[in-house]
PDB file of C-alpha atoms in Angstrom:
ATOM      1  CA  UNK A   1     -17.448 277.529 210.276  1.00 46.00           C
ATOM      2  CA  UNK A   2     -18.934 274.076 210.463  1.00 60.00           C
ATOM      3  CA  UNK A   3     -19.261 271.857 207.034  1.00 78.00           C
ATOM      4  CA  UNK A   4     -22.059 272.320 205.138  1.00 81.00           C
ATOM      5  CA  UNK A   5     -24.409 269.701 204.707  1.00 84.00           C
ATOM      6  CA  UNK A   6     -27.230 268.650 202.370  1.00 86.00           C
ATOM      7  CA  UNK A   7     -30.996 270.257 202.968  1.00 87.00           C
ATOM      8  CA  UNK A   8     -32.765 270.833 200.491  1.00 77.00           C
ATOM      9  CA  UNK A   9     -35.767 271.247 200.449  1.00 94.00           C
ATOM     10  CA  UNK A  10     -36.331 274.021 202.715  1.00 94.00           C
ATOM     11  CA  UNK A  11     -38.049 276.908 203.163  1.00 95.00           C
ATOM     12  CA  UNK A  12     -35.704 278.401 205.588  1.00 94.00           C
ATOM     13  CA  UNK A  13     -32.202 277.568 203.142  1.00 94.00           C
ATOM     14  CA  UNK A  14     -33.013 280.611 200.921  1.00 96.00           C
ATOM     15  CA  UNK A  15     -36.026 283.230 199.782  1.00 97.00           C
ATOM     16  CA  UNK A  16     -38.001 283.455 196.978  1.00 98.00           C
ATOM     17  CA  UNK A  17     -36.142 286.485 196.215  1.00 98.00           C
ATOM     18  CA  UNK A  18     -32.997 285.061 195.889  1.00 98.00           C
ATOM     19  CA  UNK A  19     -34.258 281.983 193.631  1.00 98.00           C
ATOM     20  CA  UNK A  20     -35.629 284.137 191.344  1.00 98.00           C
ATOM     21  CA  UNK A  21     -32.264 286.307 191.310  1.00 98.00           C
ATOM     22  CA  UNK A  22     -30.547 282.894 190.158  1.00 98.00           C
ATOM     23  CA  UNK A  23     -33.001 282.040 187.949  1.00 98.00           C
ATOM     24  CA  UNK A  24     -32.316 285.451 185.972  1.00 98.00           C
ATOM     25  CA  UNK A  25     -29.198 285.881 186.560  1.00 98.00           C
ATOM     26  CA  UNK A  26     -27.896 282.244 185.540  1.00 98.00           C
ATOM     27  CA  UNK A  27     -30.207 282.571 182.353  1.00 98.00           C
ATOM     28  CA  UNK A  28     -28.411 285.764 181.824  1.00 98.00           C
ATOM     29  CA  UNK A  29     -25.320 283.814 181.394  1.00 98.00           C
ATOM     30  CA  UNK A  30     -26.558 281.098 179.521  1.00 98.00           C
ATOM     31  CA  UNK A  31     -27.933 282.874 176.683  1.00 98.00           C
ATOM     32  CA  UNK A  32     -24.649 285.112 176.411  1.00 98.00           C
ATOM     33  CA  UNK A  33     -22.513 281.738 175.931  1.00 98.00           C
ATOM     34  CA  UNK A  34     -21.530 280.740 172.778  1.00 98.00           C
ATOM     35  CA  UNK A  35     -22.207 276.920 173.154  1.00 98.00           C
ATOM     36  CA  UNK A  36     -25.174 277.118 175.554  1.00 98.00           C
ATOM     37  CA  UNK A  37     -26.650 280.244 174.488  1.00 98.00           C
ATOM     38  CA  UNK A  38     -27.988 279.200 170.360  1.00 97.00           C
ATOM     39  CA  UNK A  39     -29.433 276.332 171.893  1.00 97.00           C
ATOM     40  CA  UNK A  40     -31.858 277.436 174.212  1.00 96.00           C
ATOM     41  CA  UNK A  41     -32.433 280.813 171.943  1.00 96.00           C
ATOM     42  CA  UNK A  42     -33.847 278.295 169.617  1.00 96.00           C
ATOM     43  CA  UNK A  43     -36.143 276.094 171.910  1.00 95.00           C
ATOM     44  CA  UNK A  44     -37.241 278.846 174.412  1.00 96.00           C
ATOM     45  CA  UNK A  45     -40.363 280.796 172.666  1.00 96.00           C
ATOM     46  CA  UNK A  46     -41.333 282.445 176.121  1.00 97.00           C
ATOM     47  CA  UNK A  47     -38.873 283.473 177.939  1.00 97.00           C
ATOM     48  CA  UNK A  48     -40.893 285.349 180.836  1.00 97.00           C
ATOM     49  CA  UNK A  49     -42.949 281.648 181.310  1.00 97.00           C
ATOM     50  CA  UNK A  50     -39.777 279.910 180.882  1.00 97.00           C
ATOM     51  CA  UNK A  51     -38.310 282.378 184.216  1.00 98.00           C
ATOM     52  CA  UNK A  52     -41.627 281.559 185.808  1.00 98.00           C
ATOM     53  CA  UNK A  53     -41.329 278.061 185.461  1.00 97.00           C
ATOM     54  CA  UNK A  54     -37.762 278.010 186.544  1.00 98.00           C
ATOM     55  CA  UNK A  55     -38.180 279.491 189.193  1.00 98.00           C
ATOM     56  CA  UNK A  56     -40.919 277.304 190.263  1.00 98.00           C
ATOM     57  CA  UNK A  57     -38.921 274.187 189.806  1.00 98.00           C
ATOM     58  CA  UNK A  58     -35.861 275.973 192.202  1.00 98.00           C
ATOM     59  CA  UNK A  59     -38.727 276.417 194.591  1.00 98.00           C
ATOM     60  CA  UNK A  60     -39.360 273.084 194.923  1.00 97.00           C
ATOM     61  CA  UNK A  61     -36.090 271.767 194.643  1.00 97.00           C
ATOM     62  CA  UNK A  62     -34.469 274.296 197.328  1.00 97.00           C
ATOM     63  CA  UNK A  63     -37.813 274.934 199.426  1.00 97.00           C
ATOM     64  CA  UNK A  64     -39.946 272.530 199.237  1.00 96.00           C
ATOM     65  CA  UNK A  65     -42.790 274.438 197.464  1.00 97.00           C
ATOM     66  CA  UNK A  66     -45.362 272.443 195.147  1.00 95.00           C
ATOM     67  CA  UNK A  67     -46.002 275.517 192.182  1.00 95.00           C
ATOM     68  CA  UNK A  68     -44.034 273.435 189.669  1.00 95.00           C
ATOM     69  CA  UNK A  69     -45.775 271.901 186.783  1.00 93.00           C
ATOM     70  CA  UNK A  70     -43.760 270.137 184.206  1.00 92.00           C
ATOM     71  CA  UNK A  71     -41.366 266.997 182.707  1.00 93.00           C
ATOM     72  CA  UNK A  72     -38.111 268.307 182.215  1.00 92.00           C
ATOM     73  CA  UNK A  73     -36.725 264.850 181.074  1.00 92.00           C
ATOM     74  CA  UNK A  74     -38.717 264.697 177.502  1.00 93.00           C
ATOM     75  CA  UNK A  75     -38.032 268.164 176.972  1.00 92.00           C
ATOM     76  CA  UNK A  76     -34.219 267.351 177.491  1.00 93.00           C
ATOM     77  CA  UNK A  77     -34.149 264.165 175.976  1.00 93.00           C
ATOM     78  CA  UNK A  78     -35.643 265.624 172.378  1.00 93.00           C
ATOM     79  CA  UNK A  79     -33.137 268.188 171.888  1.00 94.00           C
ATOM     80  CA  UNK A  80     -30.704 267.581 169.286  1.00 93.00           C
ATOM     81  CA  UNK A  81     -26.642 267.240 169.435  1.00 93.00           C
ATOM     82  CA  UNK A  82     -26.349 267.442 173.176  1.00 96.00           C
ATOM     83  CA  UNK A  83     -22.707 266.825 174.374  1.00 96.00           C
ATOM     84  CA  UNK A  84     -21.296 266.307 178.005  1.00 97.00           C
ATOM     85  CA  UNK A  85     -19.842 269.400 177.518  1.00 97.00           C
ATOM     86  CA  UNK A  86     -22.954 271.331 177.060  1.00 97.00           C
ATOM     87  CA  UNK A  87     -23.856 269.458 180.451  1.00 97.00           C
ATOM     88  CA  UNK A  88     -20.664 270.262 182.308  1.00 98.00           C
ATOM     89  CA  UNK A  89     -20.715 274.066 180.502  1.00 98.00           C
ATOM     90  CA  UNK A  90     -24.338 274.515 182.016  1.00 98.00           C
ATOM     91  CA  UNK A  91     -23.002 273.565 185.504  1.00 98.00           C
ATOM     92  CA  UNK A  92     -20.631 275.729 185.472  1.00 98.00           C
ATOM     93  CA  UNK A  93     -22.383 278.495 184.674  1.00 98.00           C
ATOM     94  CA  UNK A  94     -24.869 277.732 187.210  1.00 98.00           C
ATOM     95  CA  UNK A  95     -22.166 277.064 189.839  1.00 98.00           C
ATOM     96  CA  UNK A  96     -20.664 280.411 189.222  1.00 98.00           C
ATOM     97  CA  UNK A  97     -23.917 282.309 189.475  1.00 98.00           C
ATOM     98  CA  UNK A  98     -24.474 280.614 192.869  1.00 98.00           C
ATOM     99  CA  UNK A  99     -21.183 281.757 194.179  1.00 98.00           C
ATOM    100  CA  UNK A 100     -22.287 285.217 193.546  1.00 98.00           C
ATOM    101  CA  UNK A 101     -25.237 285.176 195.886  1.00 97.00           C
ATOM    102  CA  UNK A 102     -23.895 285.481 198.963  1.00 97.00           C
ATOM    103  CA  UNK A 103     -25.480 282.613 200.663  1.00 96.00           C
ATOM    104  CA  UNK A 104     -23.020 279.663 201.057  1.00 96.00           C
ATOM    105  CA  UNK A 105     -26.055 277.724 202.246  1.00 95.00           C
ATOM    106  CA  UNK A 106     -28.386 278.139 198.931  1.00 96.00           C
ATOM    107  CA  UNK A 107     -24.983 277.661 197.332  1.00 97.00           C
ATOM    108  CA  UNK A 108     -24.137 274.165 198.445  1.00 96.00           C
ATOM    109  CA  UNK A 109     -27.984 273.011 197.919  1.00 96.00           C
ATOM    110  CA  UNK A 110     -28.451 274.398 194.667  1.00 97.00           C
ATOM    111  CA  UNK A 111     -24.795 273.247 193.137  1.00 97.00           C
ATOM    112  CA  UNK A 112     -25.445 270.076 194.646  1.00 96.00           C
ATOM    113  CA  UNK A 113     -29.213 269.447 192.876  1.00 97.00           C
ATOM    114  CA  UNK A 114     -27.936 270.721 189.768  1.00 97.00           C
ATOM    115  CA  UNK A 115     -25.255 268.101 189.558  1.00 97.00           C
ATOM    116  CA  UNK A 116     -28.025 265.113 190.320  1.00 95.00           C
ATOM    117  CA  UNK A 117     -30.596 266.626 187.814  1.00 96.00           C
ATOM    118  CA  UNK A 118     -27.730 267.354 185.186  1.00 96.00           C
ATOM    119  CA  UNK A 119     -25.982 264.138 185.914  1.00 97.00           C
ATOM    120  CA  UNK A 120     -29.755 262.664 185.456  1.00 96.00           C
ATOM    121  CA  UNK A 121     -30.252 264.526 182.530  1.00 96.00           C
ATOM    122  CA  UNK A 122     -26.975 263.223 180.724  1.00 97.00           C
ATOM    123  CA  UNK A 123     -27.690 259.908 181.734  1.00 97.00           C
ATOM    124  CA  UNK A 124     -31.287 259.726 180.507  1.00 96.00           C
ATOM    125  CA  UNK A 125     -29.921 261.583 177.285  1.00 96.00           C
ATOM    126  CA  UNK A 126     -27.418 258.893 176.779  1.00 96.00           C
ATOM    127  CA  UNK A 127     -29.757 255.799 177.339  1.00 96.00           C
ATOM    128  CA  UNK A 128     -32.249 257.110 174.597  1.00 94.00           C
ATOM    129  CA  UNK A 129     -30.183 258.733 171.609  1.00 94.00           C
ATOM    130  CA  UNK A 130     -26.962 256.582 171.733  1.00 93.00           C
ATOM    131  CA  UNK A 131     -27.893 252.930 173.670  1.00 93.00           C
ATOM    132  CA  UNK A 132     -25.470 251.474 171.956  1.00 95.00           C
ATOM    133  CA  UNK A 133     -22.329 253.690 173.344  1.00 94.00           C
ATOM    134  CA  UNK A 134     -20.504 253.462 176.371  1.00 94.00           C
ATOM    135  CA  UNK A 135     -21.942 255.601 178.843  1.00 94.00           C
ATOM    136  CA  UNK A 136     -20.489 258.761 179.543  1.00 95.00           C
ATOM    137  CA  UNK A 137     -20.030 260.381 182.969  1.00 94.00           C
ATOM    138  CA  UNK A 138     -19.637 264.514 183.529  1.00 94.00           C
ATOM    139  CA  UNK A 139     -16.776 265.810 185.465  1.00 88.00           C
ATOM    140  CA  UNK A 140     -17.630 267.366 188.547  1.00 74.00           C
ATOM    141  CA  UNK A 141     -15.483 270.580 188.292  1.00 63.00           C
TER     142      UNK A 141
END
């Protein structure tokens, strides 16, 4: 099997179908953990728009798709106590639920973005709440 590479956005790298199966499903685990799952019980009024707008925002990341509306960053950025743990916790989480899909291709993409926009995230989190610290970086495992 030849190396995977880098593709996103594309329409052909998974379906529609199988975005929305991560959206739930990763979600699914989120709210069941013990760190990650009080927080966004306590910010997310709506869950069926929050699944819509997921899934939207997976679209366009993974296939190019323009349905997504919204500025993640503020949303982020206002939320109290976060930790790089709670980072690196929510990428695992995600990167487990990707390895369950069966689709080694969606996989790579989507572990991949959700590293950058995590890593972003973090970053972004770091520069507004604490500018005076030294700037910590999440570990890729």
């Amino acid at each position: 099997m030849s190396q995977l590479e880098f593709t996103a956005p594309d329409p052909d790298l998974c379906t529609e179908e199988e975005i929305s199966r991560l959206v739930h499903a990763f979600y699914g685990r989120a709210r069941r953990d013990p760190s990650l799952g009080p927080i966004f019980e306590a910010h997310v009024t709506d869950w069926d728009a929050h699944f819509v707008q997921m899934i939207n925002f997976w679209s366009m990341k993974l296939r190019g798709t323009n349905r997504f509306r919204g500025m993640p960053m503020p949303k982020h950025v206002a939320l109290p106590a976060l930790t790089a743990e709670l980072f690196e916790t929510w990428l695992r989480l995600f990167r487990q639920t990707t390895s369950e899909m069966g689709n080694p291709v969606l996989q790579f993409n989507a572990d991949m973005l959700a590293f950058h926009i995590g890593t972003r995230l973090w970053q972004r989190y770091q520069l507004e709440r604490y500018p005076d610290r030294q700037m910590v970086e999440l570990c890729e495992t």
